[in-house]
Amino acid sequence: MEVAKLTDVTRIYRIGEVETRALNGITMTIESGEFTSLVGPSGSGKTTLLQLIGCLDRPTSGQVVINGKETTNLNRNQRADLRKGTIGFVFQFFALIPTLTAYENVEMPLLLNGKSPSERRKRVMELLEAVDITNHAHHRPDQLSGGQQQRVAVARALSTNPKMILADEPTANLDTENGEQVMEIMKKLNKETGTTFVFATHDPRVIKHATRVVTLHDGLIEKDSKQ
Amino acid sequence: MMNYFKMAYRNLGRHRRRSILSGLALALGTALLMFIAAFFEGEMRSSMEATLRLNSGHLQVQDADYDPDKLSVAWEYLIENPQQVAAQIEALDEVQAATPRLFASGIVSVADESIGVQIMGIVPDSEANAPYTEGLVSGEFLSADDREGIVIGLPLAESLGLKVGDQLNLLVNTSDGSVDEQLFTVRGIFTTGTTAYDKGIVFLPLAKSQAFSGAENHASMIFILLKDREQAEAVAAAIQGPGYQVKTWTELNELLVLVNDFSDAYLSIINLIILGVTATVIVNTLLMSVFERTREIGILSAIGMKGRQVITLFLAEASLLALGGITFGSLAGWAISAYYGKVGIYFGDFGMSNDFILQDRIYTILTPDAALNLIVTAFIITVLSSLYPARMASRMEPVEALHKAQ
Ligand SMILES: Nc1ncnc2c1ncn2[C@@H]1O[C@H](COP(=O)(O)OP(=O)(O)OP(=O)(O)O)[C@@H](O)[C@H]1O
Ligand SMILES: [Mg+2]
């Protein structure tokens, strides 16, 4: 089943007179259950592509279909709605809400999805267990290590059982051990629940785990290989 | 909803000093406004009260030709048989007191000092004299058959160095256009709390003033106090008679009534200005938070928070600030108003016009209505003005978050 389908997608950034063609016509599909890496040199368009798949942004031209749904013409709120049930995000710099505890950060998407308190509690505990943060559930992000923060971010991305998780350089700010741990967790979830994962990364340790590697260059797909 | 407030509370806690300062700005504004409202209310009520009690009464019956500015005691301007007329009016249910008063102009001299005064002939035992009898600071009030006694105000006594028992020379303009003079003994000295009034008036018993000025069996007016001043029109209609004119307190105090009516509008403008300033502080605080939290708002949006929910989050912050600031401010405003309601604020001699008496000391009065009005307005203005930063936050694109994460 196709989770995401992009057809001839371009994204041009305009700052004043300067135009940057970040994506130059990308056509690709992401199948359910894939564990895909987007790789390529800096500036090749990985983050931009991830943002389009995640409906955080709109393409300059072309089509983005998520879960069979055409997203090009959705407004800001409709895109937020689409995201909150189907797509989870893990960002490079952990991106937790600093005023909320680990527990509350993971709970946030569940709140936004209108889950009942008992459902929320059960799910949050389950996830904190899965990423091994139970002992730090009531710490705020600044009281957690980078690796712990990134694990919380993964737990948050997973909380609503999204079909697809998009991660932008999830290990870039982690040491080898923590990076490996985060990858193991995601890999395990991918196997057990069939959740689709797409990473943008430079990190060979991440690429090593991938089942598919898409290489970008100057906004075009240079190579697409299953491994 | 609870969760929004929890988040809002913690967000305010992130920059505790900034939050406290903007809360304080709001508190200060609220307290200031409460005090201003209480001051206005106190001033309006006291000048209304003083003007009615001292100057105009609730109703006056005058001769059709009477001119209050002339102080003439020529018979053609006066009411004949005033005691009788007053007695008839006082018999009415709605009337608290009706008493004849005669006004003449005169000059008080002691040794080589002279001061122009208004001579008021009064019926000493009338209830309408309460402001004077209650304000007696030494000696006693007049009796009806006193032929040599006079009661004077404290500032006049002080400026002429007069004490109870001392004598003064009083010169009067008589009804035939000439003058007469006589020595009087100071029986009592009074104060009404309005220096401007007290320094320009002296009291004689009605009978003595009539004889002294040649007004004989006449008076300038029947001064009437009602049990309820709202009945002035009705009573005025009932006591109408040929050759008389009956004036109500609203007719007698047009300026005061006008000022009173305008004071609400005036107050509203002050409210808007001060609340506008405080709202700017709040908006500024929230704008700063919005800019600082661009990334965070992007993250919230990325995980599915909708624009409306982002707005709610910021409105919750504004509401908490407003709640804290306004609660604190109203307590302070109430305390200050209560304090000055007890001890008063001293302004001294304001000067006085015929239709406007201001007392030397103004006591603030904070009505529950005014307080509630202010609290609600301050809250609404604060929350409304925070809509702007809140909307700005809600329109941020989530792309920002990923972008800034790089
Ligand atoms: N918001 C933006 N405004 C203008 N130009 C942008 C913006 N975001 C990205 N770009 C440009 O688009 C191109 C692709 O950027 P993108 O962030 O997708 O690259 P990337 O592959 O993620 O790079 P990196 O590996 O360094 O993260 C770059 O030339 C970048 O400068
Ligand atoms: Mg990138």
XYZ file of C-alpha atoms and ligand atoms in Angstrom:
665
model
C 0.000 0.000 0.000
C 1.232 3.505 -0.810
C 1.599 5.797 2.154
C 2.903 8.704 0.115
C 3.037 9.367 -3.598
C 4.853 12.346 -5.088
C 4.494 13.259 -8.735
C 6.821 15.695 -10.428
C 7.213 17.778 -7.302
C 9.216 20.986 -7.336
C 9.865 23.461 -4.552
C 11.376 26.819 -5.291
C 12.310 29.160 -2.456
C 12.222 32.820 -3.217
C 14.064 35.312 -1.066
C 13.812 38.697 -2.713
C 15.191 38.318 -6.231
C 17.027 35.099 -5.440
C 15.397 31.813 -6.399
C 16.613 28.513 -5.011
C 15.344 25.405 -6.756
C 15.452 23.067 -3.762
C 13.533 20.286 -5.540
C 13.608 19.960 -9.313
C 10.904 17.418 -10.120
C 10.732 14.487 -7.750
C 8.564 11.470 -8.471
C 8.540 8.682 -5.901
C 6.273 6.490 -3.841
C 6.732 5.335 -0.288
C 5.214 1.988 0.526
C 3.775 1.041 3.872
C 6.356 -0.524 6.167
C 9.403 0.876 4.428
C 12.458 1.962 6.384
C 13.849 4.542 3.984
C 16.872 6.820 4.098
C 17.100 10.053 2.146
C 20.752 10.797 1.633
C 22.747 13.332 -0.332
C 25.084 16.267 0.161
C 24.127 19.279 2.182
C 21.670 21.446 0.289
C 20.517 18.618 -1.925
C 16.926 18.980 -0.755
C 16.460 16.252 1.881
C 14.770 18.409 4.482
C 12.640 20.111 1.866
C 11.432 16.754 0.577
C 10.687 15.542 4.096
C 8.643 18.676 4.774
C 6.578 18.089 1.664
C 5.929 14.437 2.480
C 4.953 15.584 5.972
C 2.540 18.251 4.690
C 4.438 20.891 6.613
C 4.931 22.749 3.376
C 3.364 22.941 -0.058
C 5.124 22.192 -3.358
C 5.625 24.939 -5.921
C 4.299 22.493 -8.509
C 3.445 18.803 -8.684
C 1.290 16.573 -6.536
C 1.649 15.140 -3.052
C -0.798 12.382 -2.135
C -0.769 11.120 1.441
C -2.745 8.005 2.309
C -4.589 8.369 -0.949
C -5.469 11.944 -0.196
C -4.442 14.805 -2.449
C -2.866 17.461 -0.190
C -1.868 20.206 -2.585
C -4.938 22.312 -2.000
C -5.377 21.827 1.734
C -5.159 24.900 3.958
C -3.059 25.220 7.069
C -5.657 23.737 9.403
C -6.598 20.888 7.100
C -2.940 19.963 6.819
C -2.605 20.072 10.613
C -5.560 17.707 10.829
C -4.051 15.330 8.318
C -0.701 15.338 10.128
C -1.955 14.735 13.579
C -3.421 11.320 12.906
C -1.128 9.978 10.215
C 2.336 11.481 10.442
C 4.798 11.682 13.303
C 7.924 13.837 13.306
C 11.347 13.490 14.861
C 13.538 16.528 14.401
C 17.256 16.924 14.464
C 17.361 19.047 17.596
C 14.931 16.924 19.606
C 12.337 19.670 19.495
C 10.533 18.955 22.709
C 8.330 21.603 24.304
C 10.608 22.965 27.039
C 7.862 23.724 29.542
C 6.405 20.238 29.422
C 7.776 17.114 31.107
C 8.762 14.042 29.088
C 5.398 12.549 29.970
C 3.466 15.640 28.873
C 5.429 15.964 25.642
C 4.446 12.448 24.665
C 0.877 13.115 25.785
C 0.518 16.277 23.671
C -0.424 14.679 20.320
C -2.892 12.435 22.164
C -4.498 15.506 23.721
C -4.727 17.124 20.312
C -6.387 13.977 19.036
C -8.982 14.151 21.781
C -8.072 10.907 23.524
C -9.567 10.257 26.961
C -7.356 10.653 30.073
C -7.222 6.920 30.749
C -6.343 6.122 27.141
C -3.666 8.797 27.241
C -2.161 7.524 30.436
C -1.972 3.971 29.207
C -0.436 4.914 25.876
C 2.122 7.332 27.339
C 3.324 4.799 29.913
C 3.580 2.138 27.220
C 5.666 4.415 24.990
C 7.944 5.684 27.757
C 8.541 2.051 28.592
C 9.350 1.275 24.969
C 11.972 4.049 24.764
C 13.191 3.326 28.297
C 12.426 6.730 29.845
C 9.991 5.597 32.548
C 12.361 6.726 35.292
C 12.559 10.201 33.850
C 8.903 10.616 32.944
C 8.497 13.759 35.008
C 11.698 15.478 34.025
C 11.616 18.486 31.787
C 13.721 18.391 28.582
C 16.521 20.467 30.134
C 16.842 17.796 32.804
C 17.368 15.060 30.203
C 20.425 14.082 28.160
C 20.408 14.510 24.386
C 19.848 10.799 23.843
C 16.993 10.747 26.344
C 15.429 13.776 24.705
C 15.592 12.180 21.286
C 14.002 9.012 22.664
C 11.194 11.097 24.117
C 10.814 12.755 20.711
C 10.523 9.308 19.106
C 7.931 8.286 21.690
C 6.008 11.472 20.940
C 6.136 10.832 17.209
C 4.731 7.366 17.813
C 2.034 8.264 20.300
C -0.886 8.473 17.899
C 0.113 5.328 16.012
C 0.896 7.260 12.845
C 1.209 5.390 9.575
C 4.468 7.137 8.858
C 7.254 8.721 10.886
C 9.494 11.323 9.308
C 12.828 11.975 10.963
C 15.254 14.724 10.001
C 18.763 13.709 11.018
C 17.542 11.955 14.178
C 21.048 10.937 15.242
C 23.038 13.993 14.184
C 23.334 15.345 17.704
C 23.804 12.028 19.462
C 26.950 10.065 20.236
C 27.404 6.614 18.722
C 25.842 4.743 21.580
C 22.762 6.952 21.899
C 22.360 7.132 18.135
C 22.457 3.373 17.923
C 19.913 3.051 20.730
C 17.482 5.403 19.022
C 17.887 3.521 15.739
C 17.289 0.190 17.467
C 14.057 1.488 18.941
C 12.804 2.721 15.583
C 13.852 -0.441 13.828
C 12.028 -2.517 16.403
C 8.857 -0.475 16.025
C 9.092 -0.764 12.274
C 9.264 -4.532 12.553
C 6.609 -4.934 15.222
C 4.001 -2.408 14.099
C 4.792 -1.970 10.446
C 5.111 1.778 10.863
C 6.725 3.431 7.843
C 9.908 5.406 8.540
C 11.616 7.982 6.345
C 14.901 9.568 7.437
C 16.939 12.372 6.076
C 20.483 11.663 7.124
C 24.207 11.763 6.497
C 24.845 9.174 9.144
C 26.162 5.814 7.903
C 24.856 4.193 11.096
C 21.358 5.144 10.042
C 21.823 4.263 6.394
C 23.063 0.835 7.454
C 19.609 0.042 8.925
C 17.619 1.250 5.929
C 15.736 -1.076 3.604
C 15.781 1.555 0.881
C 18.190 4.390 0.202
C 17.172 7.372 -1.929
C 20.073 9.603 -2.955
C 19.334 13.231 -3.812
C 21.508 15.613 -5.739
C 20.600 19.194 -6.588
C 16.956 18.543 -5.998
C 16.757 15.433 -8.138
C 16.738 11.742 -7.314
C 20.130 10.455 -8.355
C 19.783 6.896 -7.146
C 17.043 4.786 -5.534
C 18.099 1.394 -4.254
C 16.610 -1.340 -2.076
C 19.043 -3.103 0.248
C -9.065 23.653 28.642
C -7.252 22.912 31.892
C -4.245 21.883 29.831
C -4.100 25.190 28.030
C -4.024 27.009 31.322
C -1.402 24.675 32.675
C 0.797 25.332 29.657
C 0.045 29.044 29.778
C 0.990 29.185 33.437
C 4.295 27.484 32.802
C 5.004 29.681 29.804
C 4.510 32.763 31.946
C 6.858 31.206 34.481
C 9.624 30.983 31.881
C 10.159 34.703 32.037
C 8.938 35.278 35.503
C 10.209 38.805 35.848
C 8.755 39.898 32.531
C 5.395 38.340 33.361
C 5.349 39.930 36.786
C 6.240 43.323 35.351
C 3.504 43.261 32.765
C 1.054 41.944 35.354
C 2.092 44.857 37.539
C 1.541 47.328 34.714
C -1.983 46.037 34.413
C -2.415 46.120 38.177
C -1.199 49.691 38.306
C -3.579 50.706 35.523
C -6.517 49.027 37.217
C -5.723 50.493 40.616
C -5.270 53.944 39.139
C -8.564 53.727 37.286
C -10.410 52.565 40.371
C -9.007 55.443 42.304
C -9.921 57.930 39.575
C -13.446 56.503 39.404
C -13.764 56.703 43.183
C -12.443 60.241 43.160
C -14.901 61.351 40.483
C -17.778 59.740 42.272
C -16.751 61.332 45.551
C -16.295 64.732 43.972
C -19.574 64.645 42.085
C -21.542 63.470 45.060
C -19.982 65.955 47.435
C -20.405 68.928 45.161
C -23.970 67.882 44.409
C -24.655 67.425 48.089
C -22.994 70.687 49.112
C -24.630 72.659 46.345
C -28.084 71.365 47.190
C -27.722 71.681 50.944
C -26.001 75.057 51.014
C -27.031 76.852 47.908
C -30.033 75.772 45.959
C -32.075 73.341 48.001
C -34.335 71.012 46.042
C -36.894 73.675 45.227
C -37.102 77.416 45.586
C -40.202 79.553 45.522
C -39.339 83.073 44.417
C -41.181 86.164 43.367
C -41.749 86.115 39.629
C -39.361 89.080 39.282
C -36.672 87.810 41.632
C -33.096 88.067 40.393
C -30.698 85.995 42.498
C -27.645 87.934 41.312
C -28.873 91.326 42.547
C -29.424 90.529 46.224
C -31.926 93.377 46.161
C -34.352 93.678 49.032
C -36.706 96.017 47.147
C -40.192 94.677 47.881
C -41.135 94.190 44.240
C -38.605 91.357 44.000
C -39.672 89.621 47.185
C -42.319 87.242 48.465
C -44.839 88.627 50.881
C -45.899 86.789 54.029
C -43.176 84.212 53.563
C -43.717 82.401 56.898
C -47.255 81.591 55.901
C -46.290 80.367 52.440
C -43.491 78.262 53.915
C -45.806 76.704 56.492
C -48.247 75.667 53.773
C -45.515 74.067 51.729
C -43.989 72.333 54.711
C -47.336 70.706 55.376
C -46.939 68.669 52.172
C -45.960 65.024 52.646
C -43.054 65.093 50.226
C -41.455 68.095 51.871
C -38.830 67.705 54.538
C -38.337 71.384 55.246
C -39.537 74.681 53.767
C -38.177 77.880 55.203
C -38.102 81.550 54.178
C -34.721 83.125 53.553
C -33.893 86.734 52.940
C -30.707 87.717 51.134
C -29.165 91.156 51.352
C -25.716 92.480 50.621
C -23.651 93.993 53.369
C -20.209 94.897 54.648
C -18.694 93.616 57.872
C -16.157 95.887 59.529
C -13.981 95.432 62.554
C -11.637 98.264 63.495
C -10.405 99.446 60.084
C -10.937 96.202 58.185
C -14.004 95.671 55.987
C -15.212 92.643 54.038
C -18.211 92.419 51.712
C -20.642 89.635 52.655
C -23.990 88.181 51.849
C -26.437 88.541 54.712
C -28.830 85.616 55.007
C -31.881 86.007 57.179
C -33.006 82.600 58.378
C -35.596 80.970 60.589
C -33.154 79.555 63.145
C -35.015 76.402 64.122
C -35.615 75.134 60.560
C -34.201 71.724 59.701
C -32.769 73.277 56.551
C -30.087 74.936 58.691
C -28.567 71.582 59.623
C -25.320 72.186 57.667
C -24.736 75.305 59.795
C -25.933 74.122 63.179
C -24.030 70.857 62.791
C -20.984 72.762 61.579
C -20.872 75.075 64.586
C -17.297 75.185 65.882
C -17.867 77.564 68.777
C -20.670 79.457 70.483
C -24.278 78.690 69.679
C -26.763 79.189 66.900
C -29.220 82.069 66.676
C -32.598 82.248 68.358
C -35.558 83.696 66.458
C -35.962 86.802 68.632
C -32.281 87.701 68.918
C -31.939 91.380 67.890
C -28.153 91.776 68.253
C -26.784 88.340 67.505
C -25.011 87.197 64.345
C -23.468 83.902 63.240
C -20.439 83.976 60.963
C -18.195 81.498 59.153
C -14.845 80.351 60.441
C -12.667 81.836 57.684
C -14.332 85.233 58.131
C -13.862 85.044 61.899
C -10.223 84.134 61.412
C -9.473 86.875 58.930
C -11.076 89.517 61.152
C -9.751 88.017 64.390
C -13.284 87.566 65.781
C -14.286 85.232 68.624
C -17.672 84.382 70.076
C -18.849 87.403 72.119
C -16.896 89.911 70.004
C -18.691 92.724 68.239
C -18.690 93.656 64.592
C -20.232 96.443 62.604
C -22.593 95.357 59.821
C -23.701 97.654 57.045
C -26.670 96.663 54.875
C -28.156 97.858 51.584
C -31.783 98.532 52.428
C -34.952 98.156 50.387
C -35.264 101.882 49.752
C -31.823 101.991 48.141
C -29.900 103.513 51.043
C -27.798 101.883 53.756
C -28.098 101.175 57.459
C -25.620 99.896 59.972
C -25.565 98.367 63.419
C -23.255 96.586 65.866
C -23.843 92.824 66.231
C -22.399 90.343 68.697
C -20.926 87.101 67.338
C -23.034 84.275 68.836
C -21.540 81.414 66.933
C -18.934 80.456 64.347
C -19.593 77.662 61.848
C -17.907 75.788 59.058
C -19.540 73.815 56.264
C -16.280 72.379 54.942
C -16.340 74.750 51.995
C -14.121 77.717 52.710
C -15.321 79.672 49.699
C -18.877 79.542 51.027
C -18.090 80.150 54.673
C -16.008 83.264 54.158
C -18.720 85.183 52.326
C -21.904 84.723 54.359
C -23.302 85.821 57.713
C -26.606 84.785 59.349
C -29.197 86.913 61.107
C -32.580 85.779 62.414
C -35.190 86.361 59.692
C -37.148 88.913 61.744
C -34.043 90.949 62.502
C -32.837 90.857 58.895
C -36.264 91.997 57.687
C -36.321 94.913 60.091
C -32.680 95.835 59.515
C -32.916 95.865 55.704
C -36.410 97.318 55.498
C -37.773 94.212 53.805
C -40.471 94.066 56.462
C -42.734 91.074 55.969
C -40.865 89.784 52.895
C -38.300 87.149 51.987
C -36.170 86.412 48.920
C -37.244 82.815 48.658
C -38.768 79.815 50.286
C -35.934 77.320 50.484
C -37.311 73.790 50.232
C -35.731 70.397 50.942
C -37.604 67.292 49.826
C -37.525 63.807 51.247
C -36.652 62.579 47.751
C -35.124 64.993 45.285
C -36.499 63.052 42.327
C -39.935 64.389 43.280
C -38.927 67.980 42.656
C -40.923 68.326 39.422
C -44.079 66.918 40.926
C -43.949 69.089 44.032
C -43.053 72.147 41.967
C -46.199 71.624 39.906
C -48.273 71.276 43.066
C -47.147 74.534 44.693
C -47.317 76.763 41.625
C -49.066 80.080 42.362
C -49.687 83.454 40.710
C -46.819 85.935 41.081
C -44.407 83.174 42.113
C -41.910 81.117 40.274
C -40.940 77.663 41.488
C -37.491 76.464 40.498
C -36.278 72.891 40.802
C -32.726 71.905 41.712
C -32.059 70.790 38.133
C -33.053 74.226 36.842
C -31.069 75.941 39.553
C -27.936 73.859 38.905
C -27.856 73.403 35.164
C -24.087 73.398 34.996
C -23.676 70.915 37.808
C -26.250 68.541 36.326
C -24.520 68.800 32.974
C -21.099 68.079 34.451
C -22.570 65.172 36.358
C -24.050 63.717 33.192
C -20.811 64.182 31.307
C -18.611 62.759 34.001
C -19.464 59.201 32.955
C -18.447 59.825 29.383
C -15.363 61.643 30.568
C -14.444 58.753 32.831
C -14.901 56.270 30.002
C -12.399 58.183 27.909
C -9.840 58.173 30.716
C -10.477 54.445 31.129
C -9.840 53.762 27.488
C -6.639 55.776 27.451
C -5.148 54.123 30.522
C -6.322 50.646 29.560
C -4.971 51.267 26.073
C -1.550 51.925 27.538
C -1.610 48.863 29.759
C -2.936 46.713 26.937
C 0.062 47.803 24.881
C 2.351 46.459 27.574
C 0.530 43.127 27.536
C 0.572 42.934 23.747
C 4.262 43.664 23.808
C 4.920 40.886 26.292
C 2.937 38.427 24.245
C 4.591 39.508 21.014
C 7.971 38.849 22.575
C 6.843 35.379 23.581
C 5.528 34.718 20.107
C 8.846 35.663 18.523
C 10.843 33.667 21.035
C 8.674 30.666 20.560
C 8.508 30.587 16.780
C 10.146 27.219 16.724
C 8.027 25.816 19.481
C 4.848 26.960 17.797
C 6.120 25.262 14.647
C 6.638 22.031 16.551
C 3.187 22.172 18.090
C 1.787 22.812 14.661
C 3.819 19.941 13.186
C 2.348 17.534 15.708
C -1.138 18.654 14.777
C -2.040 21.756 16.780
C -4.451 23.870 14.775
C -4.450 27.638 14.463
C -7.436 27.951 16.761
C -5.682 25.953 19.440
C -2.550 28.090 19.164
C -4.768 31.148 19.640
C -6.375 29.543 22.670
C -2.964 28.893 24.160
C -1.938 32.535 23.886
C -5.325 33.788 25.031
C -4.968 31.566 28.068
C -1.661 33.267 28.779
C -3.243 36.703 28.417
C -6.160 35.687 30.635
C -3.855 34.478 33.357
C -1.865 37.709 33.194
C -5.087 39.685 33.238
C -6.491 37.678 36.109
C -3.380 38.167 38.216
C -2.848 41.812 37.320
C -6.458 42.860 37.613
C -7.058 40.991 40.864
C -4.031 42.586 42.428
C -4.851 45.974 40.920
C -8.459 45.996 42.088
C -7.452 45.030 45.590
C -4.955 47.873 45.642
C -7.441 50.283 44.031
C -10.098 49.294 46.513
C -7.721 49.721 49.446
C -6.565 53.173 48.296
C -10.138 54.287 47.647
C -11.268 52.975 51.019
C -8.409 54.809 52.721
C -9.112 58.145 51.038
C -12.810 57.518 51.532
C -12.078 57.701 55.257
C -9.488 60.445 55.550
C -10.384 62.404 52.418
C -8.077 64.345 50.154
C -7.580 67.955 51.112
C -7.715 70.521 48.335
C -8.507 73.640 50.318
C -10.386 76.644 49.017
C -11.436 75.841 45.453
C -13.271 79.065 44.917
C -16.967 78.873 44.281
C -19.401 79.932 41.663
C -23.104 80.313 42.239
C -23.914 76.962 40.771
C -20.986 74.863 41.826
C -19.760 74.279 45.338
C -16.687 72.134 45.871
C -15.806 71.073 49.365
C -12.334 71.601 50.773
C -11.888 67.873 51.324
C -13.005 65.211 48.896
C -13.811 61.712 50.075
C -13.399 58.986 47.460
C -16.352 56.690 46.915
C -15.870 53.412 45.050
C -19.255 52.039 44.045
C -19.509 48.273 43.412
C -20.945 49.119 40.004
C -17.958 51.201 38.989
C -15.511 48.609 40.334
C -17.202 45.722 38.528
C -17.467 47.723 35.356
C -13.784 48.453 35.440
C -12.726 44.905 36.201
C -14.789 43.539 33.338
C -13.625 46.228 30.899
C -9.967 45.773 31.827
C -10.269 42.019 31.380
C -12.010 42.262 28.037
C -9.580 44.862 26.684
C -6.571 42.824 27.754
C -7.840 39.613 26.226
C -9.042 41.335 23.063
C -5.736 43.066 22.514
C -3.886 39.797 22.942
C -5.791 38.483 19.950
C -3.318 40.204 17.672
C -0.173 38.412 18.870
C -2.177 35.204 19.250
C -3.344 35.314 15.649
C 0.139 36.068 14.524
C 1.356 32.937 16.288
C -1.434 30.876 14.806
C -0.452 31.817 11.286
C 3.123 30.694 11.528
C 4.003 27.919 9.139
C 5.273 24.715 10.734
C 8.149 24.667 8.234
C 9.851 27.139 10.534
C 10.396 24.445 13.117
C 12.249 22.023 10.887
C 14.089 24.845 9.231
C 15.369 26.325 12.452
C 16.285 22.903 13.720
C 19.098 22.739 11.185
N 13.247 28.310 3.982
C 14.114 28.393 2.996
N 14.236 29.535 2.318
C 15.130 29.638 1.294
N 15.909 28.649 0.869
C 15.810 27.472 1.518
C 14.928 27.296 2.615
N 15.055 26.031 3.042
C 16.000 25.458 2.260
N 16.447 26.317 1.357
C 17.423 26.028 0.306
O 16.993 24.903 -0.421
C 18.053 24.041 -0.691
C 17.759 22.664 -0.113
O 17.762 22.769 1.295
P 17.476 21.570 2.251
O 17.355 22.125 3.612
O 16.326 20.795 1.753
O 18.813 20.729 2.112
P 19.286 19.449 2.912
O 19.526 18.390 1.927
O 18.360 19.154 4.015
O 20.662 19.944 3.497
P 21.355 19.541 4.876
O 21.979 18.199 4.648
O 22.409 20.602 5.034
O 20.345 19.537 5.929
C 19.293 24.695 -0.093
O 19.983 25.373 -1.136
C 18.742 25.655 0.910
O 19.589 26.781 1.017
Mg 18.446 19.136 6.090
